[in-house]
Short mmCIF file of C-alpha atoms and ligand atoms in Angstrom, two decimals:
data_model
loop_
_atom_site.label_atom_id
_atom_site.label_comp_id
_atom_site.label_asym_id
_atom_site.label_seq_id
_atom_site.Cartn_x
_atom_site.Cartn_y
_atom_site.Cartn_z
CA MET A 251 -44.89 -90.65 -7.94
CA LYS A 252 -47.56 -89.38 -10.31
CA LEU A 253 -47.16 -86.55 -12.98
CA TRP A 254 -50.70 -85.43 -12.24
CA GLY A 255 -51.61 -85.97 -8.70
CA GLY A 256 -52.52 -82.25 -7.58
CA ARG A 257 -56.17 -82.35 -8.64
CA PHE A 258 -57.06 -85.71 -6.77
CA GLU A 259 -58.03 -86.34 -3.20
CA THR A 260 -57.34 -90.04 -3.43
CA GLY A 261 -54.91 -92.10 -5.32
CA PRO A 262 -55.93 -94.42 -8.17
CA SER A 263 -57.30 -97.91 -6.99
CA GLU A 264 -55.04 -100.83 -7.33
CA VAL A 265 -57.17 -102.42 -9.84
CA PHE A 266 -57.11 -99.12 -12.09
CA GLU A 267 -53.31 -98.76 -11.57
CA GLN A 268 -52.71 -102.44 -12.63
CA PHE A 269 -55.18 -102.13 -15.59
CA SER A 270 -53.75 -98.83 -16.95
CA GLY A 271 -49.95 -99.14 -16.25
CA SER A 272 -47.93 -99.63 -19.45
CA LEU A 273 -44.47 -99.81 -18.16
CA HIS A 274 -44.14 -103.58 -18.64
CA PHE A 275 -44.39 -102.94 -22.26
CA ASP A 276 -43.37 -99.35 -22.90
CA GLY A 277 -40.18 -99.85 -21.11
CA LYS A 278 -38.77 -100.59 -24.50
CA LEU A 279 -38.99 -96.89 -25.27
CA ILE A 280 -36.57 -95.93 -22.61
CA PHE A 281 -33.70 -95.22 -24.77
CA ALA A 282 -35.92 -93.13 -27.06
CA ASP A 283 -37.36 -91.30 -23.97
CA VAL A 284 -33.99 -90.48 -22.70
CA GLU A 285 -32.79 -89.10 -26.16
CA GLY A 286 -35.83 -87.05 -26.63
CA SER A 287 -35.64 -85.72 -23.06
CA GLN A 288 -32.11 -84.73 -23.53
CA ALA A 289 -33.04 -82.78 -26.68
CA PHE A 290 -35.98 -81.23 -24.76
CA ALA A 291 -33.63 -80.13 -21.92
CA ARG A 292 -31.37 -78.30 -24.52
CA ALA A 293 -34.57 -76.65 -26.04
CA LEU A 294 -35.50 -75.51 -22.54
CA ALA A 295 -32.04 -74.08 -22.18
CA ARG A 296 -32.35 -72.23 -25.47
CA ILE A 297 -35.54 -70.33 -24.33
CA GLY A 298 -34.12 -69.55 -20.78
CA ILE A 299 -36.14 -71.89 -18.59
CA LEU A 300 -32.96 -74.01 -17.68
CA THR A 301 -29.40 -72.35 -17.26
CA ALA A 302 -26.71 -73.87 -19.16
CA ASP A 303 -25.45 -75.72 -16.11
CA GLU A 304 -28.88 -76.93 -15.24
CA CYS A 305 -29.34 -78.20 -18.67
CA GLN A 306 -26.00 -79.98 -18.49
CA THR A 307 -26.97 -81.49 -15.28
CA LEU A 308 -30.01 -82.91 -16.70
CA VAL A 309 -28.44 -84.12 -19.93
CA ASN A 310 -25.70 -85.88 -17.94
CA ALA A 311 -28.30 -87.51 -15.51
CA PHE A 312 -30.40 -88.59 -18.72
CA ALA A 313 -27.11 -90.04 -20.06
CA GLU A 314 -26.60 -92.09 -16.87
CA ILE A 315 -30.11 -93.33 -16.92
CA GLY A 316 -29.52 -94.39 -20.36
CA ARG A 317 -26.27 -96.26 -19.15
CA GLU A 318 -28.12 -97.83 -16.48
CA ALA A 319 -30.99 -99.10 -18.76
CA GLN A 320 -28.39 -101.21 -20.45
CA ASP A 321 -29.11 -103.66 -17.62
CA PRO A 322 -32.10 -105.72 -18.56
CA LYS A 323 -33.23 -105.91 -14.98
CA TYR A 324 -33.36 -102.03 -14.62
CA LEU A 325 -36.99 -101.84 -14.79
CA ASP A 326 -37.67 -104.81 -12.60
CA GLY A 327 -39.97 -104.15 -9.64
CA ALA A 328 -40.89 -100.53 -10.81
CA SER A 329 -44.46 -99.64 -10.42
CA ASP A 330 -44.53 -96.28 -12.23
CA GLU A 331 -47.43 -95.67 -14.55
CA ASP A 332 -45.43 -95.49 -17.67
CA ILE A 333 -41.75 -95.29 -19.05
CA HIS A 334 -42.22 -91.47 -19.04
CA THR A 335 -43.01 -91.41 -15.38
CA PHE A 336 -40.27 -93.89 -14.60
CA VAL A 337 -37.56 -91.73 -16.31
CA ILE A 338 -38.73 -88.67 -14.49
CA ARG A 339 -38.67 -90.25 -11.15
CA LYS A 340 -35.03 -91.67 -11.82
CA LEU A 341 -34.07 -88.16 -12.92
CA GLY A 342 -35.46 -86.85 -9.53
CA GLU A 343 -33.39 -89.54 -7.55
CA LYS A 344 -30.28 -88.27 -9.42
CA VAL A 345 -30.76 -84.48 -9.63
CA GLY A 346 -33.39 -83.60 -6.89
CA ALA A 347 -35.79 -80.67 -7.42
CA LEU A 348 -34.27 -79.74 -10.75
CA ALA A 349 -36.03 -82.62 -12.32
CA GLY A 350 -39.33 -80.77 -11.93
CA LYS A 351 -38.34 -78.38 -14.61
CA ILE A 352 -37.90 -80.95 -17.43
CA HIS A 353 -41.55 -81.30 -18.23
CA THR A 354 -41.99 -77.42 -18.74
CA GLY A 355 -44.22 -76.83 -21.78
CA ARG A 356 -44.15 -80.62 -22.60
CA SER A 357 -47.02 -83.07 -22.68
CA ARG A 358 -46.87 -86.77 -22.50
CA ASN A 359 -49.02 -86.80 -25.74
CA GLU A 360 -46.19 -85.41 -27.81
CA GLN A 361 -43.51 -87.40 -25.73
CA VAL A 362 -45.13 -90.63 -26.65
CA SER A 363 -45.31 -89.43 -30.15
CA VAL A 364 -41.74 -88.56 -30.29
CA ASP A 365 -40.51 -91.64 -28.55
CA VAL A 366 -42.51 -93.98 -30.78
CA ARG A 367 -41.23 -92.12 -33.75
CA LEU A 368 -37.53 -92.50 -32.67
CA TYR A 369 -38.08 -96.05 -31.90
CA LEU A 370 -39.76 -96.81 -35.25
CA ARG A 371 -37.23 -94.83 -37.18
CA ALA A 372 -34.60 -97.20 -35.89
CA SER A 373 -36.70 -100.25 -36.32
CA ALA A 374 -37.29 -99.12 -39.95
CA ASP A 375 -33.61 -98.84 -40.35
CA THR A 376 -33.02 -102.38 -39.00
CA VAL A 377 -35.67 -103.83 -41.42
CA LEU A 378 -34.52 -101.87 -44.46
CA THR A 379 -30.97 -103.37 -43.92
CA GLN A 380 -32.53 -106.78 -43.41
CA ILE A 381 -34.50 -106.57 -46.60
CA THR A 382 -31.21 -105.94 -48.55
CA GLU A 383 -29.70 -108.85 -46.84
CA LEU A 384 -32.30 -111.35 -47.92
CA MET A 385 -32.42 -109.68 -51.39
CA SER A 386 -28.70 -110.48 -51.57
CA ALA A 387 -29.15 -114.07 -50.46
CA LEU A 388 -31.88 -114.59 -53.09
CA LEU A 389 -29.49 -113.12 -55.79
CA ALA A 390 -26.84 -115.62 -54.53
CA LEU A 391 -29.16 -118.45 -54.74
CA ALA A 392 -30.14 -117.60 -58.33
CA GLU A 393 -26.61 -117.29 -59.34
CA LYS A 394 -25.86 -120.74 -57.90
CA TYR A 395 -28.05 -122.41 -60.36
CA PRO A 396 -28.26 -119.87 -63.44
CA ASP A 397 -29.50 -122.26 -65.94
CA ALA A 398 -31.92 -124.45 -63.71
CA VAL A 399 -35.43 -124.89 -65.40
CA ILE A 400 -38.49 -125.27 -63.24
CA PRO A 401 -42.14 -125.55 -64.16
CA GLY A 402 -43.81 -122.34 -63.17
CA TYR A 403 -47.37 -122.81 -61.72
CA THR A 404 -50.71 -121.29 -61.98
CA HIS A 405 -53.62 -122.82 -59.89
CA LEU A 406 -50.64 -125.09 -58.53
CA ARG A 407 -50.76 -126.71 -61.81
CA ARG A 408 -47.59 -126.87 -64.06
CA ALA A 409 -48.03 -124.05 -66.46
CA GLN A 410 -44.93 -122.78 -68.31
CA ALA A 411 -41.14 -123.51 -67.89
CA VAL A 412 -39.13 -120.76 -66.31
CA LEU A 413 -35.54 -120.32 -65.22
CA TRP A 414 -34.89 -120.71 -61.50
CA PRO A 415 -33.27 -117.27 -61.21
CA HIS A 416 -36.38 -115.84 -62.83
CA TYR A 417 -38.53 -117.46 -60.22
CA LEU A 418 -36.25 -115.98 -57.48
CA LEU A 419 -36.30 -112.50 -59.15
CA ALA A 420 -40.08 -112.47 -58.62
CA TYR A 421 -39.47 -112.48 -54.99
CA PHE A 422 -36.67 -109.98 -55.44
CA GLU A 423 -39.32 -107.43 -56.99
CA MET A 424 -41.66 -108.02 -54.06
CA PHE A 425 -38.79 -107.24 -51.56
CA ALA A 426 -37.60 -104.33 -53.67
CA ARG A 427 -41.23 -102.80 -53.31
CA ASP A 428 -41.16 -103.58 -49.61
CA PHE A 429 -37.85 -101.63 -49.36
CA GLU A 430 -39.37 -98.71 -50.92
CA ARG A 431 -42.62 -99.08 -48.82
CA MET A 432 -40.68 -99.20 -45.59
CA GLU A 433 -38.62 -96.12 -46.87
CA GLN A 434 -41.68 -94.25 -47.46
CA ALA A 435 -43.05 -95.14 -43.96
CA ARG A 436 -39.78 -94.06 -42.49
CA THR A 437 -40.26 -90.40 -44.19
CA ARG A 438 -43.61 -90.19 -42.39
CA ILE A 439 -42.34 -91.47 -39.24
CA ASN A 440 -39.24 -89.23 -39.45
CA VAL A 441 -41.09 -85.87 -38.41
CA LEU A 442 -40.62 -83.92 -35.10
CA PRO A 443 -43.90 -83.66 -33.03
CA LEU A 444 -42.31 -81.80 -30.00
CA GLY A 445 -43.70 -78.33 -29.48
CA SER A 446 -47.33 -79.52 -29.82
CA GLY A 447 -48.02 -79.49 -25.93
CA ALA A 448 -50.89 -81.51 -25.05
CA LEU A 449 -53.06 -80.68 -28.05
CA ALA A 450 -52.99 -76.91 -28.60
CA GLY A 451 -49.30 -76.18 -29.25
CA SER A 452 -46.86 -75.55 -26.40
CA GLY A 453 -47.01 -72.32 -24.45
CA PHE A 454 -43.46 -71.71 -24.54
CA PRO A 455 -41.53 -70.30 -27.63
CA PHE A 456 -39.59 -73.33 -28.56
CA ASP A 457 -37.45 -73.18 -31.74
CA ARG A 458 -38.96 -76.32 -33.18
CA GLN A 459 -36.60 -76.38 -36.05
CA ALA A 460 -33.63 -76.63 -33.71
CA ILE A 461 -35.11 -79.47 -31.65
CA ALA A 462 -35.85 -81.18 -35.11
CA ALA A 463 -32.02 -80.71 -35.97
CA ASP A 464 -31.06 -81.88 -32.65
CA LEU A 465 -32.90 -85.20 -32.98
CA HIS A 466 -32.02 -85.59 -36.82
CA PHE A 467 -35.67 -85.07 -37.82
CA PRO A 468 -35.61 -83.45 -41.36
CA ALA A 469 -39.28 -82.09 -40.89
CA ILE A 470 -41.58 -80.80 -38.15
CA THR A 471 -45.35 -81.58 -37.85
CA ARG A 472 -47.70 -78.66 -38.76
CA ASN A 473 -50.66 -79.07 -36.50
CA SER A 474 -50.63 -79.77 -32.71
CA MET A 475 -54.11 -81.46 -32.64
CA ASP A 476 -53.08 -83.67 -35.29
CA VAL A 477 -49.90 -84.62 -33.37
CA SER A 478 -51.89 -85.79 -30.26
CA ALA A 479 -54.43 -87.66 -32.28
CA ASP A 480 -52.20 -89.21 -35.04
CA ARG A 481 -50.89 -92.82 -35.25
CA ASP A 482 -50.71 -92.86 -39.05
CA PHE A 483 -46.99 -93.23 -39.12
CA ALA A 484 -47.30 -96.39 -36.99
CA LEU A 485 -49.87 -97.71 -39.28
CA ASP A 486 -47.70 -97.05 -42.19
CA PHE A 487 -44.81 -99.13 -40.31
CA LEU A 488 -47.33 -101.87 -39.50
CA TYR A 489 -48.72 -101.99 -43.09
CA ALA A 490 -45.12 -101.99 -44.58
CA SER A 491 -44.21 -104.78 -42.02
CA SER A 492 -47.39 -106.66 -42.93
CA VAL A 493 -46.59 -106.70 -46.74
CA ILE A 494 -43.18 -107.90 -45.98
CA MET A 495 -44.67 -110.72 -44.00
CA LEU A 496 -47.15 -111.58 -46.80
CA HIS A 497 -44.26 -112.03 -49.30
CA LEU A 498 -42.26 -113.90 -46.75
CA SER A 499 -45.14 -116.29 -46.09
CA ARG A 500 -45.65 -116.88 -49.77
CA LEU A 501 -41.89 -117.62 -50.12
CA ALA A 502 -42.23 -119.91 -47.02
CA GLU A 503 -45.07 -121.80 -48.61
CA ASP A 504 -43.25 -122.28 -51.95
CA TRP A 505 -40.17 -123.64 -50.18
CA ILE A 506 -42.14 -125.92 -47.86
CA LEU A 507 -43.72 -127.44 -51.07
CA TYR A 508 -40.53 -127.61 -53.00
CA SER A 509 -38.58 -129.17 -50.17
CA SER A 510 -41.45 -131.99 -49.51
CA GLU A 511 -41.10 -135.61 -50.70
CA GLU A 512 -43.84 -135.03 -53.11
CA PHE A 513 -41.74 -132.27 -55.02
CA GLU A 514 -38.18 -133.00 -53.96
CA TRP A 515 -36.58 -130.11 -55.87
CA MET A 516 -34.38 -128.98 -52.96
CA THR A 517 -33.15 -129.75 -49.45
CA LEU A 518 -33.32 -127.26 -46.62
CA GLY A 519 -30.21 -127.22 -44.25
CA ASP A 520 -30.19 -129.29 -40.95
CA GLY A 521 -29.72 -125.99 -39.25
CA VAL A 522 -33.22 -124.59 -40.35
CA THR A 523 -35.31 -127.76 -39.75
CA SER A 524 -36.29 -129.94 -36.93
CA GLY A 525 -37.22 -133.48 -36.31
CA SER A 526 -40.06 -135.32 -34.68
CA SER A 527 -40.02 -136.62 -31.07
CA LEU A 528 -41.72 -139.85 -32.29
CA MET A 529 -40.99 -140.37 -35.95
CA PRO A 530 -37.13 -140.78 -36.44
CA GLN A 531 -37.24 -140.04 -40.12
CA LYS A 532 -38.68 -136.65 -40.01
CA LYS A 533 -37.04 -133.44 -41.09
CA ASN A 534 -39.76 -130.61 -40.86
CA PRO A 535 -39.48 -127.16 -42.22
CA ASP A 536 -40.41 -125.48 -39.03
CA SER A 537 -38.34 -122.29 -39.74
CA LEU A 538 -40.57 -121.55 -42.79
CA GLU A 539 -43.82 -122.69 -41.07
CA LEU A 540 -43.04 -120.28 -38.45
CA ILE A 541 -42.43 -117.46 -40.70
CA ARG A 542 -45.80 -118.34 -42.41
CA GLY A 543 -47.46 -118.44 -39.05
CA LYS A 544 -45.93 -115.22 -37.83
CA SER A 545 -47.25 -113.46 -40.89
CA GLY A 546 -50.90 -113.82 -39.43
CA ARG A 547 -49.71 -112.25 -36.26
CA VAL A 548 -48.28 -109.30 -37.79
CA PHE A 549 -51.48 -108.79 -40.03
CA GLY A 550 -53.12 -108.98 -36.52
CA ASP A 551 -50.95 -106.19 -35.25
CA LEU A 552 -52.03 -104.04 -38.21
CA THR A 553 -55.67 -104.75 -37.67
CA SER A 554 -55.33 -104.33 -33.94
CA LEU A 555 -54.14 -100.65 -34.20
CA PHE A 556 -56.66 -99.80 -37.16
CA VAL A 557 -59.55 -100.80 -35.06
CA THR A 558 -58.18 -99.03 -31.92
CA MET A 559 -57.90 -95.66 -33.81
CA LYS A 560 -61.25 -96.02 -35.59
CA GLY A 561 -63.91 -93.63 -34.22
CA LEU A 562 -61.69 -91.97 -31.73
CA PRO A 563 -62.68 -88.27 -31.17
CA LEU A 564 -59.82 -85.98 -31.62
CA THR A 565 -57.42 -85.69 -29.96
CA TYR A 566 -55.46 -87.93 -27.73
CA ASN A 567 -57.44 -90.74 -25.93
CA ARG A 568 -55.82 -93.45 -23.72
CA ASP A 569 -56.97 -96.08 -26.05
CA MET A 570 -53.85 -94.94 -27.98
CA GLN A 571 -51.58 -96.52 -25.41
CA GLU A 572 -52.69 -99.81 -26.90
CA ASP A 573 -50.43 -98.96 -30.00
CA LYS A 574 -47.46 -100.18 -28.26
CA GLU A 575 -47.62 -103.93 -28.10
CA PRO A 576 -48.79 -104.30 -31.71
CA ILE A 577 -45.77 -102.12 -32.87
CA PHE A 578 -43.21 -103.84 -30.80
CA ASP A 579 -44.52 -107.31 -31.91
CA ALA A 580 -44.58 -106.36 -35.56
CA PHE A 581 -41.14 -105.22 -35.54
CA HIS A 582 -39.79 -108.18 -33.70
CA GLN A 583 -41.63 -110.77 -35.75
CA THR A 584 -40.73 -108.93 -39.05
CA ALA A 585 -37.13 -108.55 -38.17
CA GLY A 586 -36.86 -112.12 -36.93
CA SER A 587 -38.61 -113.60 -40.06
CA LEU A 588 -36.44 -111.64 -42.41
CA ALA A 589 -33.37 -112.95 -40.55
CA MET A 590 -34.74 -116.26 -40.79
CA ALA A 591 -35.65 -116.31 -44.40
CA LYS A 592 -32.10 -115.32 -45.25
CA VAL A 593 -30.56 -118.02 -43.30
CA VAL A 594 -32.99 -120.55 -44.95
CA ALA A 595 -32.08 -119.25 -48.61
CA GLU A 596 -28.49 -119.76 -47.77
CA SER A 597 -29.05 -123.25 -46.79
CA ILE A 598 -30.93 -124.38 -49.80
CA VAL A 599 -29.57 -126.86 -52.23
CA LEU A 600 -31.39 -127.26 -55.35
CA LYS A 601 -31.65 -130.60 -57.28
CA PRO A 602 -31.88 -129.10 -60.72
CA ALA A 603 -32.69 -132.42 -62.29
CA VAL A 604 -35.89 -132.87 -60.55
CA PRO A 605 -37.66 -129.64 -61.39
CA ALA A 606 -36.32 -130.02 -64.99
CA ALA A 607 -37.76 -133.56 -65.21
CA ALA A 608 -41.09 -132.32 -63.83
CA ALA A 609 -41.08 -129.66 -66.60
CA GLU A 610 -40.19 -132.07 -69.27
CA ASP A 611 -42.77 -134.55 -68.25
CA SER A 612 -45.60 -132.30 -68.39
CA TRP A 613 -47.15 -130.10 -71.12
CA VAL A 614 -45.55 -126.77 -70.03
CA VAL A 615 -44.34 -126.51 -73.75
CA ALA A 616 -47.88 -126.40 -75.00
CA THR A 617 -48.02 -122.47 -75.01
CA ASP A 618 -44.53 -122.51 -76.86
CA LEU A 619 -45.93 -124.90 -79.72
CA ALA A 620 -49.17 -122.85 -80.07
CA GLU A 621 -47.12 -119.55 -80.30
CA GLU A 622 -44.91 -121.02 -82.78
CA LEU A 623 -47.89 -122.04 -84.94
CA ALA A 624 -49.17 -118.48 -84.54
CA ARG A 625 -45.87 -117.04 -85.71
CA SER A 626 -46.14 -119.25 -88.56
CA GLY A 627 -49.41 -117.71 -89.79
CA VAL A 628 -52.04 -119.97 -87.94
CA ALA A 629 -54.72 -118.02 -86.10
CA PHE A 630 -54.10 -118.29 -82.42
CA HIS A 631 -57.44 -119.61 -81.59
CA ARG A 632 -56.97 -122.48 -84.25
CA ALA A 633 -53.37 -122.98 -83.08
CA HIS A 634 -54.50 -123.38 -79.49
CA GLN A 635 -57.13 -126.01 -80.53
CA ILE A 636 -54.48 -128.04 -82.45
CA VAL A 637 -52.00 -128.14 -79.40
CA GLY A 638 -54.99 -128.90 -77.02
CA LYS A 639 -55.89 -131.85 -79.24
CA LEU A 640 -52.13 -132.95 -79.20
CA VAL A 641 -52.28 -132.77 -75.40
CA LEU A 642 -55.54 -134.68 -75.31
CA ASP A 643 -54.06 -137.48 -77.28
CA SER A 644 -51.00 -137.54 -75.40
CA VAL A 645 -53.00 -137.91 -72.01
CA ASN A 646 -55.07 -140.56 -73.48
CA SER A 647 -52.17 -142.61 -74.88
CA GLY A 648 -49.78 -141.93 -72.10
CA LYS A 649 -47.40 -140.06 -74.24
CA LYS A 650 -45.06 -137.31 -72.90
CA PRO A 651 -43.84 -134.39 -74.96
CA GLY A 652 -40.52 -136.04 -75.62
CA ASP A 653 -42.36 -138.97 -77.33
CA TRP A 654 -43.39 -136.95 -80.23
CA THR A 655 -41.08 -136.29 -83.12
CA GLY A 656 -41.28 -133.97 -86.14
CA GLU A 657 -42.92 -136.48 -88.24
CA THR A 658 -45.59 -137.57 -85.74
CA LEU A 659 -46.22 -133.93 -85.04
CA ALA A 660 -46.78 -133.14 -88.61
CA ALA A 661 -49.07 -136.09 -88.96
CA ALA A 662 -51.20 -135.03 -86.08
CA ALA A 663 -51.90 -131.59 -87.80
CA PRO A 664 -50.54 -130.54 -91.09
CA GLU A 665 -49.94 -126.94 -89.58
CA PHE A 666 -47.07 -128.46 -87.71
CA LYS A 667 -43.76 -128.08 -89.42
CA PRO A 668 -41.19 -130.95 -88.44
CA GLU A 669 -38.64 -128.36 -87.11
CA MET A 670 -41.17 -127.24 -84.56
CA ALA A 671 -40.43 -130.46 -82.70
CA ARG A 672 -37.42 -128.57 -81.13
CA LEU A 673 -40.01 -126.71 -79.02
CA LEU A 674 -40.97 -130.07 -77.37
CA LYS A 675 -37.90 -129.28 -75.01
CA PRO A 676 -38.82 -126.48 -72.36
CA VAL A 677 -35.48 -124.76 -72.74
CA GLU A 678 -36.24 -124.02 -76.46
CA GLY A 679 -39.45 -122.29 -76.00
CA MET A 680 -38.10 -120.14 -73.20
CA LYS A 681 -35.82 -118.48 -75.72
CA SER A 682 -38.59 -116.62 -77.35
CA ARG A 683 -39.69 -114.83 -74.03
CA ALA A 684 -36.79 -112.34 -74.36
CA LEU A 685 -38.57 -109.20 -73.79
CA VAL A 686 -38.05 -107.26 -70.52
CA GLY A 687 -39.72 -109.29 -67.72
CA GLY A 688 -39.50 -112.50 -69.49
CA THR A 689 -37.90 -115.78 -68.59
CA ALA A 690 -35.44 -116.13 -71.72
CA PRO A 691 -32.02 -116.70 -70.57
CA SER A 692 -30.78 -113.46 -72.18
CA ALA A 693 -33.49 -111.62 -70.41
CA VAL A 694 -32.82 -113.27 -67.20
CA SER A 695 -29.18 -112.44 -67.16
CA ALA A 696 -29.85 -108.87 -67.93
CA ALA A 697 -32.33 -108.88 -65.12
CA LEU A 698 -29.85 -110.26 -62.76
CA LYS A 699 -27.39 -107.59 -63.39
CA GLU A 700 -30.06 -104.79 -63.22
CA ALA A 701 -31.17 -106.36 -59.84
CA ALA A 702 -27.69 -106.37 -58.55
CA GLY A 703 -27.17 -102.69 -59.52
CA ARG A 704 -30.61 -101.94 -57.79
CA LEU A 705 -29.44 -103.62 -54.67
CA THR A 706 -26.42 -101.51 -54.55
CA GLU A 707 -28.28 -98.43 -54.73
CA PHE A 708 -30.58 -99.54 -52.00
CA ARG A 709 -27.53 -100.33 -49.78
CA GLN A 710 -26.37 -96.66 -50.41
CA ARG A 711 -29.74 -95.41 -49.14
CA LEU A 712 -29.37 -97.27 -45.80
CA HIS A 713 -28.97 -94.98 -42.70
N1 LIG B 89 -48.74 -94.06 -21.45
C1 LIG B 89 -49.35 -93.21 -22.38
C2 LIG B 89 -49.59 -93.65 -23.70
O1 LIG B 89 -48.62 -94.55 -23.91
C3 LIG B 89 -48.71 -91.83 -22.41
C4 LIG B 89 -49.56 -90.70 -22.64
C5 LIG B 89 -50.46 -90.25 -21.40
N2 LIG B 89 -51.23 -89.20 -21.84
C6 LIG B 89 -52.25 -89.00 -21.25
N3 LIG B 89 -52.99 -87.94 -21.53
N4 LIG B 89 -52.75 -89.93 -20.15
O2 LIG B 89 -50.36 -93.26 -24.68
#
């Protein structure tokens, strides 16, 4: 069955049929197609194209198709052009000629838009929920080791000491922005396109607001040509997913490093690691490596749709059928990665003594000393030089910060006061960074409280 056979003398070639068919991937839209079609049947009844009885017959038949589609084998062996054609054929098998009325004043161009919007709205909701679950796991991991000290890095060189919760809250902020970004994408997804026809607006006087209310869309599109041409809402979803994956990938990279034998700060649970088929000792962070790997795949999905849309003349072009696989893939990979990251976070056991020693053995306190000199009236440039010289002496003589005392400091430069030696311990210098956003224990415990409150608010915004 074709939805467009009349104008043709022969059917499509087998090669074209194979080449252009999309059922093997857009079959995922079957529930959205059923839901949108039920609302469309009710819209047709409101304008008198269907009687109330006919409408009920169609709505019931669609519901039956929805139930049958629970069977994962439902689409097996079908050779329809796409999911929309498949659903209408099934409708015909159930209700006969009446099925021919469902497409009155409707185009597949708007149907595909509404289906994808319904699919992406649900996908965004899943992702939003998962982001809050990961954020909650990060807070739990922070609260397990509230006082742990780690060296923070720039250029992957030890830079300044920070609290473990401060480090995790950095990711909390990233995922908080991701939550907002995905919410914004959802708002642009959540607009009803039906009533647009193929490109010029439907020839039937639908009450578009009523269709929108039926499908829980808070808004309707304003231009029919834009509807047929537009995939911005899908790009928004792909971009929001890509940034999530970017953040997950960096988190994965950190934890791959921190759990390595070189760092040895933490262990990952057996449940999220795998062994080697050859080397019996191996415990590999495959879960995190896959998250990192899948991030590239999702960026590819975004790029793919970007390039597909570039240069297309208005309005619909069949190129746009290529939107589906990137969308589905991005959703599955992002949802899978968020779930995986949460389980990894829950499995982490930190060995606080190791990063604490890494902080103490290096010169992460250098900035604290220089700033203390500046606070005592020394020009910062001079203070920087004094401490730089102290570090150079230490490096040359094999001394660690803990090998210096008040007396030896004062001997190294007259600007040093003996009591400044307390800053040779990383935890001391941290206390000065007590402003909002800093790593002082007071600031971090306030930040943890604020974060927990924000997470509660996010949870209340979930659909
Ligand atoms: N399978 C098509 C797609 O996903 C549906 C829209 C077809 N429209 C058309 N004018 N051929 O884009």
